[in-house]
Coordinates of C-alpha atoms in Angstrom, one line a residue:
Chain W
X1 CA 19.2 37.5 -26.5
X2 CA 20.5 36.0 -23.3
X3 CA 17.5 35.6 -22.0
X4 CA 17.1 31.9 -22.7
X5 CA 20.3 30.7 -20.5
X6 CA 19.5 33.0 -17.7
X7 CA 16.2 31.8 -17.3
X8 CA 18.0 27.8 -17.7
X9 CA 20.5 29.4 -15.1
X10 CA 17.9 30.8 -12.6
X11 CA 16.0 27.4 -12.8
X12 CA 19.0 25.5 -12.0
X13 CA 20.4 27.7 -9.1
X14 CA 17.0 27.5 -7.9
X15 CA 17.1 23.3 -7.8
X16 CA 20.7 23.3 -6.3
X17 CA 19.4 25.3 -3.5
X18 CA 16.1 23.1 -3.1
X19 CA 18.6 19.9 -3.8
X20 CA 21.1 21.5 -0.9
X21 CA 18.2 21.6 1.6
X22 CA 16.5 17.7 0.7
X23 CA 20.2 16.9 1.2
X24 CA 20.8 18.2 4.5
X25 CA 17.5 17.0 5.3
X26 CA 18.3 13.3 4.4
X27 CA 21.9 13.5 5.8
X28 CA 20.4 14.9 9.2
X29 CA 18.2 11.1 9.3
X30 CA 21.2 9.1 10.0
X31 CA 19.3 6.3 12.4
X32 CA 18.9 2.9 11.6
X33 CA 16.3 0.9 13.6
X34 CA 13.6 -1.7 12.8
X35 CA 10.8 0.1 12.4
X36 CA 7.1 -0.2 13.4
X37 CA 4.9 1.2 10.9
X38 CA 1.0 1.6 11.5
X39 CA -1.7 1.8 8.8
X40 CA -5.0 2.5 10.0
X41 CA -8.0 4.2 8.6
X42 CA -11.0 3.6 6.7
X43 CA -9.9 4.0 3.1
X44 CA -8.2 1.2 1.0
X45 CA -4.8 0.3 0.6
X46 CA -3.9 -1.3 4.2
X47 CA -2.8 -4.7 3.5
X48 CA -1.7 -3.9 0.1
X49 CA 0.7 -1.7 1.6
X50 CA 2.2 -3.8 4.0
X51 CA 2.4 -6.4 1.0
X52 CA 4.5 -3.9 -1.5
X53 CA 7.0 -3.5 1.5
X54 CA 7.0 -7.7 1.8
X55 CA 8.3 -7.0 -2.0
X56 CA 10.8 -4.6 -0.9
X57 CA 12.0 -7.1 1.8
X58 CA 12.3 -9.9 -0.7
X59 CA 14.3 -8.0 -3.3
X60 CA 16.7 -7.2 -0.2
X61 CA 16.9 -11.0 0.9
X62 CA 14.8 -10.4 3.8
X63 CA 13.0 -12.7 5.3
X64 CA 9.4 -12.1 6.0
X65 CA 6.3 -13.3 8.2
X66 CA 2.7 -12.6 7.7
X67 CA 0.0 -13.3 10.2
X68 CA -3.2 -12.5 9.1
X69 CA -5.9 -11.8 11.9
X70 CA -9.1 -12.1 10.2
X71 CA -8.8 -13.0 6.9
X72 CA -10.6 -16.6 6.9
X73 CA -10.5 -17.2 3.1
X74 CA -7.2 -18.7 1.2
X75 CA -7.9 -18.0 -2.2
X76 CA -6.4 -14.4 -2.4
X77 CA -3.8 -13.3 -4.9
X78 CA -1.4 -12.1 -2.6
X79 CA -1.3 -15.7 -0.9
X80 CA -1.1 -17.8 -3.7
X81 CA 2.0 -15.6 -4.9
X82 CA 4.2 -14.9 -1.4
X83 CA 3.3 -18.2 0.1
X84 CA 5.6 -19.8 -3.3
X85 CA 8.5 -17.3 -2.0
X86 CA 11.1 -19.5 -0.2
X87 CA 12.1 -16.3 2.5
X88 CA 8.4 -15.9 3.2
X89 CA 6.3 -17.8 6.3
X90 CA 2.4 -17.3 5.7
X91 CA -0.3 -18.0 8.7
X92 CA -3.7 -17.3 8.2
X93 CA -4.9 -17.1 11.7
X94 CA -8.3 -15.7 11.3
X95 CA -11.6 -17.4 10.2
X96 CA -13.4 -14.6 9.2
X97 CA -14.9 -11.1 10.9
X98 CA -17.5 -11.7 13.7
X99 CA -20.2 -11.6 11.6
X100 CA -19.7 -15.1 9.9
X101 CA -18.3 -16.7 12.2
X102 CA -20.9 -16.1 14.7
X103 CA -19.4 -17.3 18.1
X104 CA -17.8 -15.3 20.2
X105 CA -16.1 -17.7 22.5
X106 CA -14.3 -19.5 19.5
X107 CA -13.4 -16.2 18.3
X108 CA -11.2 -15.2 21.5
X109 CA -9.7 -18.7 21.3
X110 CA -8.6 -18.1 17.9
X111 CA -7.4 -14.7 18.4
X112 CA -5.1 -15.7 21.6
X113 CA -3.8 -18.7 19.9
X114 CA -3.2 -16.1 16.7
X115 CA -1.2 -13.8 19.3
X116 CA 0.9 -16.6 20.6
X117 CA 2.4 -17.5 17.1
X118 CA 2.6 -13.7 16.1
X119 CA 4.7 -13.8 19.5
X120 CA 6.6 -16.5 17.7
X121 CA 7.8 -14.2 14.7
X122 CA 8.6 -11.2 17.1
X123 CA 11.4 -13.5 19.3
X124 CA 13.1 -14.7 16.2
X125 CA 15.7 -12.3 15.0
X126 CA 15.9 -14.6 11.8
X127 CA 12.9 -12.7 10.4
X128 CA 13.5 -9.3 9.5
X129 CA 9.9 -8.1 8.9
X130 CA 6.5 -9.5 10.6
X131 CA 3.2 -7.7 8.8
X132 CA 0.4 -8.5 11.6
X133 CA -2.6 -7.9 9.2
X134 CA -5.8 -6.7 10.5
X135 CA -4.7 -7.2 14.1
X136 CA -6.2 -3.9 15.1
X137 CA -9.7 -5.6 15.5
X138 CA -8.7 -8.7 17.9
X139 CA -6.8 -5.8 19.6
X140 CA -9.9 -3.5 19.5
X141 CA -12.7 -5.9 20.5
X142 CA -10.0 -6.8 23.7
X143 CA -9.8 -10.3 22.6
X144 CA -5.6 -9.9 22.4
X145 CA -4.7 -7.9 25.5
X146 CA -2.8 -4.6 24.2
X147 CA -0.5 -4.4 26.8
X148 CA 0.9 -7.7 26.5
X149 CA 0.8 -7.0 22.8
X150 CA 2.9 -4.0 23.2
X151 CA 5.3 -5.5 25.2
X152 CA 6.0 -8.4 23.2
X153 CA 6.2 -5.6 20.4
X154 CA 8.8 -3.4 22.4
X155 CA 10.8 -6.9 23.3
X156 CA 11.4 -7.7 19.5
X157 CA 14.9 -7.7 17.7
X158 CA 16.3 -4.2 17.4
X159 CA 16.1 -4.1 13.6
X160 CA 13.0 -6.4 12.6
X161 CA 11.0 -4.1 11.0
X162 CA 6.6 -4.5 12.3
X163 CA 3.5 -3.6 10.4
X164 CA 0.4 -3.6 11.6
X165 CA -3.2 -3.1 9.7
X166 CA -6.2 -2.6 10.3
X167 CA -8.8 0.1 10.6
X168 CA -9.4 2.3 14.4
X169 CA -5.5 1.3 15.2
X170 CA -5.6 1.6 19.4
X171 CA -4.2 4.9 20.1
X172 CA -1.4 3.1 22.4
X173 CA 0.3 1.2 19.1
X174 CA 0.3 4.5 17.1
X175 CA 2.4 6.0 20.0
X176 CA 4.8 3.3 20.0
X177 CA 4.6 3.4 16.6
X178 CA 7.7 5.0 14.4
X179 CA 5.4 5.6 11.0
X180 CA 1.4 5.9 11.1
X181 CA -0.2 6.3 7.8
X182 CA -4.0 7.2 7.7
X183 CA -5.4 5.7 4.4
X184 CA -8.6 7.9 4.0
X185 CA -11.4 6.9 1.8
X186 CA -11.9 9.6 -0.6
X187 CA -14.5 7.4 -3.2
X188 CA -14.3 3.3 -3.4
X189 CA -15.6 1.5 -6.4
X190 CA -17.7 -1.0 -4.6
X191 CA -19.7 1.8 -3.0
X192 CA -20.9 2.1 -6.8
X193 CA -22.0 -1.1 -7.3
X194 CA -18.3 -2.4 -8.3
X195 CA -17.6 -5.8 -7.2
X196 CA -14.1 -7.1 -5.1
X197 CA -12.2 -7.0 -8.0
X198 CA -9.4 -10.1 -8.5
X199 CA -5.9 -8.7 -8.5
X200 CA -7.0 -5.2 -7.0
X201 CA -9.1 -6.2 -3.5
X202 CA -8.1 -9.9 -3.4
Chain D
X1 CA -28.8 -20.8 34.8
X2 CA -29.9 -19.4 31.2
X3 CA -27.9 -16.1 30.7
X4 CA -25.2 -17.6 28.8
X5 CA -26.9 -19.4 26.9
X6 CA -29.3 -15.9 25.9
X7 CA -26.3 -14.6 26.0
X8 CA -24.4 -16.9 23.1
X9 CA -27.6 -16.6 21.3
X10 CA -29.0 -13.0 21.1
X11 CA -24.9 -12.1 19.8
X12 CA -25.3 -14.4 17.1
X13 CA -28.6 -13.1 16.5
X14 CA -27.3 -10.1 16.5
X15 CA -23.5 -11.0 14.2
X16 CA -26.8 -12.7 12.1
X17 CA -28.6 -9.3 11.0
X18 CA -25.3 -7.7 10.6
X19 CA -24.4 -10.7 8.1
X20 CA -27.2 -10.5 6.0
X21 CA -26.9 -6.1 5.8
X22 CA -23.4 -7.1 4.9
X23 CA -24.2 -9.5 2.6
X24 CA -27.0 -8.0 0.8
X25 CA -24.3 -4.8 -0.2
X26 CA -21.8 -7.5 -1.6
X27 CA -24.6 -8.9 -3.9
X28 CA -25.5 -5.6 -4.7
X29 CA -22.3 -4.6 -5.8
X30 CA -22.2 -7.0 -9.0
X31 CA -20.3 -5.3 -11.9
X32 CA -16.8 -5.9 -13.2
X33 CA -14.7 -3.8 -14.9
X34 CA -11.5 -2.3 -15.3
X35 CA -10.8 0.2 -12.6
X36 CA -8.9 3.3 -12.0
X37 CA -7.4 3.7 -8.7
X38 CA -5.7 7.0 -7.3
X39 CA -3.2 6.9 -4.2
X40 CA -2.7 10.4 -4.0
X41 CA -1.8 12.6 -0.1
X42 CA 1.5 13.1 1.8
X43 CA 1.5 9.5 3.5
X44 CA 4.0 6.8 3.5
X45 CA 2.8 4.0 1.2
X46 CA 1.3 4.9 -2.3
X47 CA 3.5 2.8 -4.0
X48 CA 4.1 -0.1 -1.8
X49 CA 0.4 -0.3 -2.3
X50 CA 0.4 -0.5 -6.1
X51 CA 2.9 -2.8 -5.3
X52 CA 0.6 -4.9 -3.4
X53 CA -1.5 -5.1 -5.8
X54 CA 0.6 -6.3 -8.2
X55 CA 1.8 -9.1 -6.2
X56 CA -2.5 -9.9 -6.1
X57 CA -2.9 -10.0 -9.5
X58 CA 0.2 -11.8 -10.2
X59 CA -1.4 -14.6 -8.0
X60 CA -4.4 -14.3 -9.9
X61 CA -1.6 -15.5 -13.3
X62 CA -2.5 -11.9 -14.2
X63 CA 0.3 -9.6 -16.3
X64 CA 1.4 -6.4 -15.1
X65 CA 3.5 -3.6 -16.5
X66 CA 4.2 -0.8 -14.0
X67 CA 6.4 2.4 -15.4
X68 CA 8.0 5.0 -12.9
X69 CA 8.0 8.5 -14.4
X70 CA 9.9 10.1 -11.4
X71 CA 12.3 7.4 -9.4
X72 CA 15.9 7.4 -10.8
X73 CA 17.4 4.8 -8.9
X74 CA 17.4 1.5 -9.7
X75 CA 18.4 -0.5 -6.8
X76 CA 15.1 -0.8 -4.6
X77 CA 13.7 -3.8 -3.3
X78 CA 10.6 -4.1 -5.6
X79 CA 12.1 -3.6 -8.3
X80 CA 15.0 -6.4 -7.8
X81 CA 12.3 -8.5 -7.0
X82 CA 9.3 -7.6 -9.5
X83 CA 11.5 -7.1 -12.3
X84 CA 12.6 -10.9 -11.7
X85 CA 8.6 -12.4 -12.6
X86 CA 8.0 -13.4 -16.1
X87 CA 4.6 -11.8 -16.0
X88 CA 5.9 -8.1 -14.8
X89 CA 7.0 -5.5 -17.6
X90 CA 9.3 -2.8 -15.7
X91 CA 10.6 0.6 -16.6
X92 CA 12.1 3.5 -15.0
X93 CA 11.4 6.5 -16.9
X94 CA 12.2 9.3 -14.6
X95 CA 15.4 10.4 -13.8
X96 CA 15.1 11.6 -10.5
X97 CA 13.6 14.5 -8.8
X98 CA 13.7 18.4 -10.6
X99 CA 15.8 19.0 -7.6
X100 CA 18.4 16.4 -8.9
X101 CA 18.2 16.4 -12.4
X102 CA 17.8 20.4 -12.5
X103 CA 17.3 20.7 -16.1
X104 CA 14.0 21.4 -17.2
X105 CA 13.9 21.2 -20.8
X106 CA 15.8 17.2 -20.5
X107 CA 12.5 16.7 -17.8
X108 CA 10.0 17.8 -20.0
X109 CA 11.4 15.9 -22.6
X110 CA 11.8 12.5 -20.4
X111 CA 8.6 12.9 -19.5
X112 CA 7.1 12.5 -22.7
X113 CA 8.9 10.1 -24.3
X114 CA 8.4 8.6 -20.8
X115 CA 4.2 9.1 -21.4
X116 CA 4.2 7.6 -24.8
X117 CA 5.7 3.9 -23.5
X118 CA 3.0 4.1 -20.7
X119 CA 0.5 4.5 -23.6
X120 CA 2.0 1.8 -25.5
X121 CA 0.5 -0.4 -22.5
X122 CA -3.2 1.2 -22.1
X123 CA -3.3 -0.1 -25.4
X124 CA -2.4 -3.8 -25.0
X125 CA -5.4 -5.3 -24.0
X126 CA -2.9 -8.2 -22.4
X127 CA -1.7 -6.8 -19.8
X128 CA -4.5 -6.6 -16.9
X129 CA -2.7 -4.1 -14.3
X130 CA -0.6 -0.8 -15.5
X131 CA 0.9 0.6 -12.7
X132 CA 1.6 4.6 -13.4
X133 CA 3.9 5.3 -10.3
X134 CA 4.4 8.8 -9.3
X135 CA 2.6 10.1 -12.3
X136 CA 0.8 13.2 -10.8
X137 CA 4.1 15.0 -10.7
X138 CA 5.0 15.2 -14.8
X139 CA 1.4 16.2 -15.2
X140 CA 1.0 18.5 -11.9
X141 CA 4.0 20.1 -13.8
X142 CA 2.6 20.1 -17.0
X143 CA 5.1 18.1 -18.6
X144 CA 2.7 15.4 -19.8
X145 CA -0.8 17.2 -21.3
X146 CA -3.9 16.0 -18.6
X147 CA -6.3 16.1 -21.2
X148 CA -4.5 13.4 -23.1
X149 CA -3.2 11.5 -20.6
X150 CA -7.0 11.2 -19.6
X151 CA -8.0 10.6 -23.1
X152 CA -5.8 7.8 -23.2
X153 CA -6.5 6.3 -20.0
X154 CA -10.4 5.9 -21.1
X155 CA -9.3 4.7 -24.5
X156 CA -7.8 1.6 -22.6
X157 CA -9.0 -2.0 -22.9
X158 CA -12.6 -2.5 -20.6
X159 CA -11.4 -4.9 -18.4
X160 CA -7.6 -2.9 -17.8
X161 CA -7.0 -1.7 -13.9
X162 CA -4.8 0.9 -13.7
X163 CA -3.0 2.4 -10.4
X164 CA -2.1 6.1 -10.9
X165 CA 0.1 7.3 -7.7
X166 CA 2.2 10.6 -6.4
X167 CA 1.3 13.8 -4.4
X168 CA -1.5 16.3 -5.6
X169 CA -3.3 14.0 -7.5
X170 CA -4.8 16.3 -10.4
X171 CA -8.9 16.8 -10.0
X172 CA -9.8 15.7 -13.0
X173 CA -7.7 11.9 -12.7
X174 CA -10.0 11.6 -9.0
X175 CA -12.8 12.0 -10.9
X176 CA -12.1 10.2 -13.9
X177 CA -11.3 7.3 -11.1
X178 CA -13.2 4.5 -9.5
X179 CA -11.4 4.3 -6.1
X180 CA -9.1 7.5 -4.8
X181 CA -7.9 7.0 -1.3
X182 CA -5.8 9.9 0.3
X183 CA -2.6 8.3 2.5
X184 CA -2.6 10.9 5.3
X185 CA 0.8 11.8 7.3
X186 CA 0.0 10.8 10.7
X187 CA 3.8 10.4 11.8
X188 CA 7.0 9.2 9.9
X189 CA 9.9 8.0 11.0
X190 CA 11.9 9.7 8.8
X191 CA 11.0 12.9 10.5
X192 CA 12.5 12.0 13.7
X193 CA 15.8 11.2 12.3
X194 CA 15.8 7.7 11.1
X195 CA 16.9 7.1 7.6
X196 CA 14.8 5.3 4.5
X197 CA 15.2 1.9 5.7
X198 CA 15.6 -1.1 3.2
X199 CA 12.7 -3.7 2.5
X200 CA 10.3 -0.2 4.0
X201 CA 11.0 2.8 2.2
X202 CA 13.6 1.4 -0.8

């Protein structure tokens, strides 16, 4: 006859405990600092990512800036709707991955005179969170010196939060890094004959 | 005198072939449809990402209706800020974790009353994104039945995406999908003391 409540009781005493140890767990994470988070890998997700956390910032009334590394194109969703937020400051520094534009001179050019604005958003404490987007590849193909972009990284406003995409993330920002998220490719649609899809992968 | 020159010219040459491989996959991949996309693993950033999305499709002049089957809270950044856009439908159907609610029969219950509004929007063929946050954990539970959540999720409108995140992801949803990508744990800040941080984890 009792069986019922004890089994209800049991449950219960059993989520107190489990609640007792998330608890102490979150008290024990008492640090505030702006964070730099990392997402790398070769699945999908990167810059969408980065842009849900843009959304976070904005409900907050953060501001945010977005550089964008590669991206060459301006008709993507996620620019026509954050570039219309008032707290956000959009650049599209990129002109496209190597393969159309072609010339690897102009390339560097771009990618240095990307860095130097980036650099722009990491001196001004006005700006809570900077999402470099895709800067792992101007990093990787050495056209932005990684030092230089490290320290200008470790030089930023203590709480301005940093995220940086792109896929084979240079093992020196992961270790500077306070978050690093590997998005793995477990199946993509376009690999079966799926087009970009507007509102999912642009 | 010439090696630049070769130089210049045999990389693009060379970015040239790589253009046309790359191309010839994009044309190749020429269907639309409505997809299913899994975040699923033990990383940071399965529902910023759906997030993300939804900020592309809402620059697209798409509609959206996200429900969250877990989260209890209501004072995060994206919701502040989503719940704000004409064109996003938002509900928070969980109550929180089993560790905070700790009453299983109420959960169970929640849950499906909770499954039969998500329903509600695989069958309106007007809204273009449903976003099913942290729905692997009712149905890892076996709070909400797999076989018809699945049943409804192919009964949806063709041309419907539909982001499905949380832990664990069930087999059967990654191979009912189009696109699963696993966020993998690499580091998180939160493990070294530093607490969820506003406009990043909230």
């Amino acid at each position: 006859m009792n069986e019922t409540p004890n089994r209800e009781q049991r449950y219960r005493q059993r989520m107190q405990r489990k609640k007792e140890i998330i608890d102490a767990a979150i008290a024990k994470a008492d640090q505030e600092k702006g964070l730099l988070l990392i997402h790398t890998g070769n699945g999908k997700g990167k810059s969408s990512a980065a842009f849900g956390m843009v959304v976070r910032a904005l409900g907050h009334g953060m501001r945010v800036a977005v550089a964008q590394f590669i991206k060459g194109r301006s008709d993507t969703g996620e620019e026509a709707f954050l570039r219309q937020q008032p707290d956000v400051t959009w650049l599209v520094l990129g002109e496209g991955f190597t393969w159309d534009t072609q010339d690897l001179a102009h390339d560097i050019e771009t990618a240095q005179r990307g860095w130097s604005m980036a650099r722009g958003f990491l001196q001004d404490p006005s700006i809570d969170l900077v999402v470099l987007d895709e800067l792992t590849y101007p990093v990787s193909y050495g056209w932005i010196d990684l030092a230089f972009a490290l320290e200008d990284l470790k030089k930023r406003p203590a709480m301005q939060h940093v995220i940086i995409t792109g896929r084979n993330a240079p093992k020196a920002f992961c270790e500077a890094a306070d978050t690093v998220t590997e998005f793995c490719n477990v199946k993509h649609a376009f690999y079966s004959g799926i087009k970009a899809q507007r509102g999912i992968d642009l």
